[in-house]
mmCIF file of C-alpha atoms in Angstrom:
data_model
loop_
_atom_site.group_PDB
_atom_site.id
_atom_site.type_symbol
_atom_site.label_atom_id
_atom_site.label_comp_id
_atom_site.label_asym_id
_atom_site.label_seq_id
_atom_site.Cartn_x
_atom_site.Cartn_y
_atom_site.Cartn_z
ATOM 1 C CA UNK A 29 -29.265 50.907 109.808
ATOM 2 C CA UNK A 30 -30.091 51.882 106.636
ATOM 3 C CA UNK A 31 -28.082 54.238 104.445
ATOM 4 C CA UNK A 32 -28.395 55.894 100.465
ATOM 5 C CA UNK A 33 -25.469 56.729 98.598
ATOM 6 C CA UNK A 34 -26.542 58.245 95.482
ATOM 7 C CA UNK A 35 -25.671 60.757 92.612
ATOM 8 C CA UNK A 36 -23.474 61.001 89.472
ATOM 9 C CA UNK A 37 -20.044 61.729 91.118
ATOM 10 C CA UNK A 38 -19.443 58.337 91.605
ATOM 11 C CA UNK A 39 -15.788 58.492 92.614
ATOM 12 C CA UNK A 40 -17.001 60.566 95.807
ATOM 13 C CA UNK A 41 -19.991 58.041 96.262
ATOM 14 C CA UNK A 42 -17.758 54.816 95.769
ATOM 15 C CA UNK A 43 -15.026 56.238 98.814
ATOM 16 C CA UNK A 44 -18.278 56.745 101.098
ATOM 17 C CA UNK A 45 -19.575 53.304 100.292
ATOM 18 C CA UNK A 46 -15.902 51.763 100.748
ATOM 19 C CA UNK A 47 -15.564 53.905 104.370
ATOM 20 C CA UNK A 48 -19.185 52.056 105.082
ATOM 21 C CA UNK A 49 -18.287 49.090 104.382
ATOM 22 C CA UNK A 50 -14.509 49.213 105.410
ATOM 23 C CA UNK A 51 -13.442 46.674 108.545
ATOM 24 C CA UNK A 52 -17.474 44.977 107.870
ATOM 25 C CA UNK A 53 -16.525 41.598 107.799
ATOM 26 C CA UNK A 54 -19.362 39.956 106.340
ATOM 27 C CA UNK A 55 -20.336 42.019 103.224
ATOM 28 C CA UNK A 56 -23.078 41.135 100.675
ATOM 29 C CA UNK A 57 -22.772 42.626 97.291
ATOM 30 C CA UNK A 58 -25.922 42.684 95.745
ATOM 31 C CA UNK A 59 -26.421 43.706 91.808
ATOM 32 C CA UNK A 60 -29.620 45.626 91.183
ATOM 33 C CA UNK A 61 -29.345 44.983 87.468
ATOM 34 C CA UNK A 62 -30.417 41.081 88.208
ATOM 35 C CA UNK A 63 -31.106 40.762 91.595
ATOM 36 C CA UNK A 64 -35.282 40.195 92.296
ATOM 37 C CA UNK A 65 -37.237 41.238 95.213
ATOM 38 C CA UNK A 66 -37.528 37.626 96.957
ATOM 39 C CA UNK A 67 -32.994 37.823 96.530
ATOM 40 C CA UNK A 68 -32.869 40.381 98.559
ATOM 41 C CA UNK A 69 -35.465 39.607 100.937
ATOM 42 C CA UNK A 70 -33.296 36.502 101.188
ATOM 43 C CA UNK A 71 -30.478 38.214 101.729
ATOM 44 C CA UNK A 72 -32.300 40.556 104.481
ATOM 45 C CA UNK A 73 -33.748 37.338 106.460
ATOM 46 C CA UNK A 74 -31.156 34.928 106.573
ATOM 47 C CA UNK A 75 -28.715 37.692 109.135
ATOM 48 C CA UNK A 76 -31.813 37.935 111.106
ATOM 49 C CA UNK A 77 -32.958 34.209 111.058
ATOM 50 C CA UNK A 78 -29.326 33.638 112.120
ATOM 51 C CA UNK A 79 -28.998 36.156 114.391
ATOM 52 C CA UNK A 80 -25.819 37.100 111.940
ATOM 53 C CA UNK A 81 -24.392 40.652 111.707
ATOM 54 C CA UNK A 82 -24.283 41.212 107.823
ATOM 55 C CA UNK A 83 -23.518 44.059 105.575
ATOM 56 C CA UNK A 84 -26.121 44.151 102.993
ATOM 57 C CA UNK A 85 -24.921 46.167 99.743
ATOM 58 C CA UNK A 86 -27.835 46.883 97.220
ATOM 59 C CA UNK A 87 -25.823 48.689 93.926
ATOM 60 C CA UNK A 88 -27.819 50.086 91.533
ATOM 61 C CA UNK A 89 -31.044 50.079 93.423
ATOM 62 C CA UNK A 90 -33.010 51.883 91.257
ATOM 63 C CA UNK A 91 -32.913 49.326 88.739
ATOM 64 C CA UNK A 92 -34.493 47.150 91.428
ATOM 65 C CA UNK A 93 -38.208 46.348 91.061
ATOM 66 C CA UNK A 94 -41.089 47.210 91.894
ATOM 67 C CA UNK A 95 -39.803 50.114 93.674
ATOM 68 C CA UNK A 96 -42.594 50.107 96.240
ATOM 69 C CA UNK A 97 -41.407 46.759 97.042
ATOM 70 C CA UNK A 98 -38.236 47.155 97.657
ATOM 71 C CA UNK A 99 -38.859 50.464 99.877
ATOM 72 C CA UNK A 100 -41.440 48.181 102.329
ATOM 73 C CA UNK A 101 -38.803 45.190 102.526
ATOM 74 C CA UNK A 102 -35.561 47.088 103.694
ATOM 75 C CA UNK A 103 -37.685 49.793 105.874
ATOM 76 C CA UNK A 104 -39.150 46.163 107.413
ATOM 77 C CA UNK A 105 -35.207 45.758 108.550
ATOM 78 C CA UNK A 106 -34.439 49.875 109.721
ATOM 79 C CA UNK A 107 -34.447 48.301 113.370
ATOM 80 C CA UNK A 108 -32.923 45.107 113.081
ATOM 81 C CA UNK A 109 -29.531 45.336 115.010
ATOM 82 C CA UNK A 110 -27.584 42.460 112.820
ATOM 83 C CA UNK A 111 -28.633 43.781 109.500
ATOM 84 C CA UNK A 112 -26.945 47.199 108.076
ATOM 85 C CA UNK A 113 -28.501 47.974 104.111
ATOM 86 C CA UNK A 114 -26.254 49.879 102.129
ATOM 87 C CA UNK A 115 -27.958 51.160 98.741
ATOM 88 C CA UNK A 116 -25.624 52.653 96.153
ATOM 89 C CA UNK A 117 -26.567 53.766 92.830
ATOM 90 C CA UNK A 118 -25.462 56.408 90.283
ATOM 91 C CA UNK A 119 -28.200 58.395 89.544
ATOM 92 C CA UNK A 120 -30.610 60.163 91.798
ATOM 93 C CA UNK A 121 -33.304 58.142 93.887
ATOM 94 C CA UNK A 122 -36.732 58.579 93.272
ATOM 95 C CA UNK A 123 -38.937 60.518 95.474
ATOM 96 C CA UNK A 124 -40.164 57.271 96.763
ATOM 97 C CA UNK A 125 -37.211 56.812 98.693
ATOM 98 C CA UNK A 126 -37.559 59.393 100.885
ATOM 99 C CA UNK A 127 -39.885 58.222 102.814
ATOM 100 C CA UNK A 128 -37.786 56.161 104.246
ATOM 101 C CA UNK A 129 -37.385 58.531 107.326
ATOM 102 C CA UNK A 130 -34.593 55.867 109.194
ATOM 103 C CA UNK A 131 -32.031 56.467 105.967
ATOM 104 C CA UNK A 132 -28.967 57.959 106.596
ATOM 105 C CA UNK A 133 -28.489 59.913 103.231
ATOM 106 C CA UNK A 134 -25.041 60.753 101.410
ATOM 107 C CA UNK A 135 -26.136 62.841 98.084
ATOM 108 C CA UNK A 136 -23.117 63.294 95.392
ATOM 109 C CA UNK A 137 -23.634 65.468 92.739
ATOM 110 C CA UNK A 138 -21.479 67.485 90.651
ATOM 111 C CA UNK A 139 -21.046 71.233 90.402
ATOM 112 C CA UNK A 140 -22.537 73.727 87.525
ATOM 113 C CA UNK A 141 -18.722 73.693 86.230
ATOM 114 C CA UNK A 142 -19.110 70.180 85.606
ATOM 115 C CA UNK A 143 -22.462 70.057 83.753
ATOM 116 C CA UNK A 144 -20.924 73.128 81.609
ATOM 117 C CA UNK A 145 -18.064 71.126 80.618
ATOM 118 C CA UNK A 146 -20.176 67.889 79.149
ATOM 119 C CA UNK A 147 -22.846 69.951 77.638
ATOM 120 C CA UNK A 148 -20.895 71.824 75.892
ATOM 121 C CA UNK A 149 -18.895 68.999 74.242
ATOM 122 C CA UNK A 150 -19.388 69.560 70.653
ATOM 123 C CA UNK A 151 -17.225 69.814 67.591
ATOM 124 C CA UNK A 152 -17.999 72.912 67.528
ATOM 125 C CA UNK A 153 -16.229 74.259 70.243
ATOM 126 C CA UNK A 154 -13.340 73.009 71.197
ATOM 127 C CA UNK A 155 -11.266 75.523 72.633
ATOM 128 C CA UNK A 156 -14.564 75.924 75.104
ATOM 129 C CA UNK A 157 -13.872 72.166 76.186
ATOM 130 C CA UNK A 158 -10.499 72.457 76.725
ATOM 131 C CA UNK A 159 -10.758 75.316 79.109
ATOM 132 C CA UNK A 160 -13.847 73.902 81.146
ATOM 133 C CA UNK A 161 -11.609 70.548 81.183
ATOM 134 C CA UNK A 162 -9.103 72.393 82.865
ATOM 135 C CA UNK A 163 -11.197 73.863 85.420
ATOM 136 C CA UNK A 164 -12.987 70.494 86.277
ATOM 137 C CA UNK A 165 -9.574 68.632 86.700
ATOM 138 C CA UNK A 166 -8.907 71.038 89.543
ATOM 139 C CA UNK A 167 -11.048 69.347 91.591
ATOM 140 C CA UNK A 168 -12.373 65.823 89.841
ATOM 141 C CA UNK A 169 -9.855 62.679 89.032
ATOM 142 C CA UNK A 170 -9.261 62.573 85.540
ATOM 143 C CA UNK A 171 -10.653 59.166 85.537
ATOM 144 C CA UNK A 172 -13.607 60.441 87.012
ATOM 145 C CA UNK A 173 -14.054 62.836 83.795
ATOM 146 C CA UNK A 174 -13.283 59.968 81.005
ATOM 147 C CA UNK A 175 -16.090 57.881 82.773
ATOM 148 C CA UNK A 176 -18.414 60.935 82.698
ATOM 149 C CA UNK A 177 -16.831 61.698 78.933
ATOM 150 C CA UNK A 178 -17.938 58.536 77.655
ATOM 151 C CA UNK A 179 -21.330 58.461 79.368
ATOM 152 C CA UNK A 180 -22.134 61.499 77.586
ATOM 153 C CA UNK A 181 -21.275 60.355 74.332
ATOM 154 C CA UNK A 182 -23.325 56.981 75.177
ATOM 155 C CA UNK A 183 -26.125 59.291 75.715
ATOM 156 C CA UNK A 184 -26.087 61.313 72.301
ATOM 157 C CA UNK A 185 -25.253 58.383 70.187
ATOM 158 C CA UNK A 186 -28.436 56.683 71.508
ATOM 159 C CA UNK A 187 -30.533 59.917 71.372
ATOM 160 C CA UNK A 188 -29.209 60.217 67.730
ATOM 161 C CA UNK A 189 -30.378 56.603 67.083
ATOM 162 C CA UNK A 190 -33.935 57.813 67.898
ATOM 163 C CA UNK A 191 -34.707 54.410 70.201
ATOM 164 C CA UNK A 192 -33.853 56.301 73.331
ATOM 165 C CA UNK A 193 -37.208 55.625 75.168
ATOM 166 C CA UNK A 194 -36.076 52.117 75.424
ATOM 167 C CA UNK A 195 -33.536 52.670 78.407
ATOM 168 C CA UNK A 196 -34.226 52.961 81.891
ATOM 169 C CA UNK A 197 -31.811 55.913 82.175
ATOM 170 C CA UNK A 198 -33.816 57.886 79.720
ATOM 171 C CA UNK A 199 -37.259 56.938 81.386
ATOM 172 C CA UNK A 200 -35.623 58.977 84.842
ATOM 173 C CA UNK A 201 -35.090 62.401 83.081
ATOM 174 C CA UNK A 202 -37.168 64.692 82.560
ATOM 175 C CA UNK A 203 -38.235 66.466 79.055
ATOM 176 C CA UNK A 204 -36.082 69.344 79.099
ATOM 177 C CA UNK A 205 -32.837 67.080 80.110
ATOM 178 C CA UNK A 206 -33.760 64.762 77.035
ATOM 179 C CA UNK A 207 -34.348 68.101 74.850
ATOM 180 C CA UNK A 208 -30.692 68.865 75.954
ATOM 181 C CA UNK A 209 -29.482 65.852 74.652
ATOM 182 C CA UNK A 210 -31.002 65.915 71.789
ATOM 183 C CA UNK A 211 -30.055 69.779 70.663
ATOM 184 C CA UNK A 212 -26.390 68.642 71.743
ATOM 185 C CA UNK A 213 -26.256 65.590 69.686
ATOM 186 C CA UNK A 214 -27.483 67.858 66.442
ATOM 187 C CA UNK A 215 -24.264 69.185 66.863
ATOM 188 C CA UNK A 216 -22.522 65.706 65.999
ATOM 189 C CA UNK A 217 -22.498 63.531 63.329
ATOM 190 C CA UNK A 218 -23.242 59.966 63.891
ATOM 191 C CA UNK A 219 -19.624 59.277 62.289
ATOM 192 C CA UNK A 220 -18.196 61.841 64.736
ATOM 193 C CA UNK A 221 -19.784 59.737 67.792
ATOM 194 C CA UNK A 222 -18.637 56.586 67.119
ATOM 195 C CA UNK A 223 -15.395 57.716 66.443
ATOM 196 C CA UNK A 224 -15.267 59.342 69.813
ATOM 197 C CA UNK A 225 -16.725 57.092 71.602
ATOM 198 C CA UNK A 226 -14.489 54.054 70.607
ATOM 199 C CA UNK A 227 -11.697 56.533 71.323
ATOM 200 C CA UNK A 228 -12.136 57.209 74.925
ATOM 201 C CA UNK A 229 -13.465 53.610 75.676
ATOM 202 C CA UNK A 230 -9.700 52.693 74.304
ATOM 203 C CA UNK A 231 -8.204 55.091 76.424
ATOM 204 C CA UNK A 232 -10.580 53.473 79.221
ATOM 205 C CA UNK A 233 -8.805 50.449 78.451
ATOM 206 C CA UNK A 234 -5.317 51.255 78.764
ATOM 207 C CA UNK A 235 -5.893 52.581 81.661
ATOM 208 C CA UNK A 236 -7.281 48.982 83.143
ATOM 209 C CA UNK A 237 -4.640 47.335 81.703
ATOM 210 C CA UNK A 238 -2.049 49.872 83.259
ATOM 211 C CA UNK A 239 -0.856 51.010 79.285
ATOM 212 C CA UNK A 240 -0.975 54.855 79.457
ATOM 213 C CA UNK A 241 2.236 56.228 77.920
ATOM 214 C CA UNK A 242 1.205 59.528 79.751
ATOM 215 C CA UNK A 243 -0.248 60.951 82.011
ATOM 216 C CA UNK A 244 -4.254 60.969 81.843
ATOM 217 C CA UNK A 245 -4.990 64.525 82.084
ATOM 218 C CA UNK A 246 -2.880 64.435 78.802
ATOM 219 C CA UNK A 247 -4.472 62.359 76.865
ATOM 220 C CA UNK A 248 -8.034 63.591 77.575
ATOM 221 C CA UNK A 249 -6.135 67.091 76.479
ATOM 222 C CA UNK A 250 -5.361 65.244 73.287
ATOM 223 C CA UNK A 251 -8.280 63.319 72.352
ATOM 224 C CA UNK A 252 -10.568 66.564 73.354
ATOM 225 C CA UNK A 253 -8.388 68.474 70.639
ATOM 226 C CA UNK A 254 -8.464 65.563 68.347
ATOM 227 C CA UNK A 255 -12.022 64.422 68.594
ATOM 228 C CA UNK A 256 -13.135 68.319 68.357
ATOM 229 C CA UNK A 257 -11.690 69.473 65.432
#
């Protein structure tokens, strides 16, 4: 069995993939970031080979290539009754993928609310954030929003640096989505970025190391009226 989790709310996307992969007892974590074509055609033939039921979990499988690849290796496996493929990433699939007509398919994506609420983050409008912040926390974790916080400001500092056709993410979107970016980040200073951006990957950080003095939906409240003005 094959199956897709994909999109850019990854806190819904990560539950599916645990509820997958929950009570499996043989699970094989594979990261797309370093992983080649023959490791996971390794992977793939060593549960059949042993006749071994296996759990094969590709993350970040867009990063994976050559796409094409990749697609005619795990569709090779759809049937096989030990092997299960599990690919997880946080953007959307390419149109290559679905072809893959044996895929079970779980698609995350967030809601116009929550585009709203990062596009319009801009020093220029804080009181704008602040009430789309409050809206989005209705329904999304607030760790859910500092991840997708500090993404964003990833993205405009490296469309400000002008070197953005270097990164795979960039090569995904289309031109108006980079245009976006780009009339976004005009409203920021590099300075203001930085700042920002250090900020919330602190914040981040306390909350790994379990050294919030409040609660999180606070301190995004803060930082949003800090980091804005």
């Amino acid at each position: 069995m094959i199956s897709i989790i994909a999109g850019d709310d990854i806190v819904s996307s990560r539950n599916k993939l645990t509820e997958l992969t929950s009570g499996q007892a043989n699970v094989v974590q594979i990261d797309g970031n370093k992983a080649s074509i023959a490791d996971i055609e390794m992977a793939l033939a060593s549960s059949s080979l042993f006749d071994e039921q296996k759990t094969i979990v590709i993350e970040q499988f867009g990063k994976v290539k050559p796409a094409d690849k990749l697609i005619e290796l795990i569709s090779r496996f759809a049937k096989d009754k030990n092997t299960d493929v599990i690919l997880w990433d946080e953007v959307e699939p390419s149109s290559k993928f679905v072809n893959i007509k044996s895929a079970n398919r779980f698609q995350y994506s967030f809601p116009k609310v929550y585009f709203a609420f990062l596009d319009g983050l801009s020093p220029k409008d804080s009181s704008g954030s602040l009430e789309l912040l409050h809206q989005v926390l209705k329904t999304y974790a607030s760790e859910q929003v500092l991840y997708s916080i500090i993404k964003r400001i990833r993205q405009l500092l490296i469309v400000k640096s002008d070197n953005y056709t270097e990164f795979d993410e960039f090569k995904k979107m289309q031109s108006w989505q980079i245009g976006k970016l780009k009339k976004q980040a005009e409203m920021w200073s590099e300075d203001q970025l930085k700042s920002s951006f250090v900020s919330f990957a602190e914040l981040d950080e306390k909350i790994k190391t379990s050294a919030l003095t409040m609660d999180l939906a606070n301190h995004l409240d803060i930082l949003l009226l800090s980091d804005l003005n």
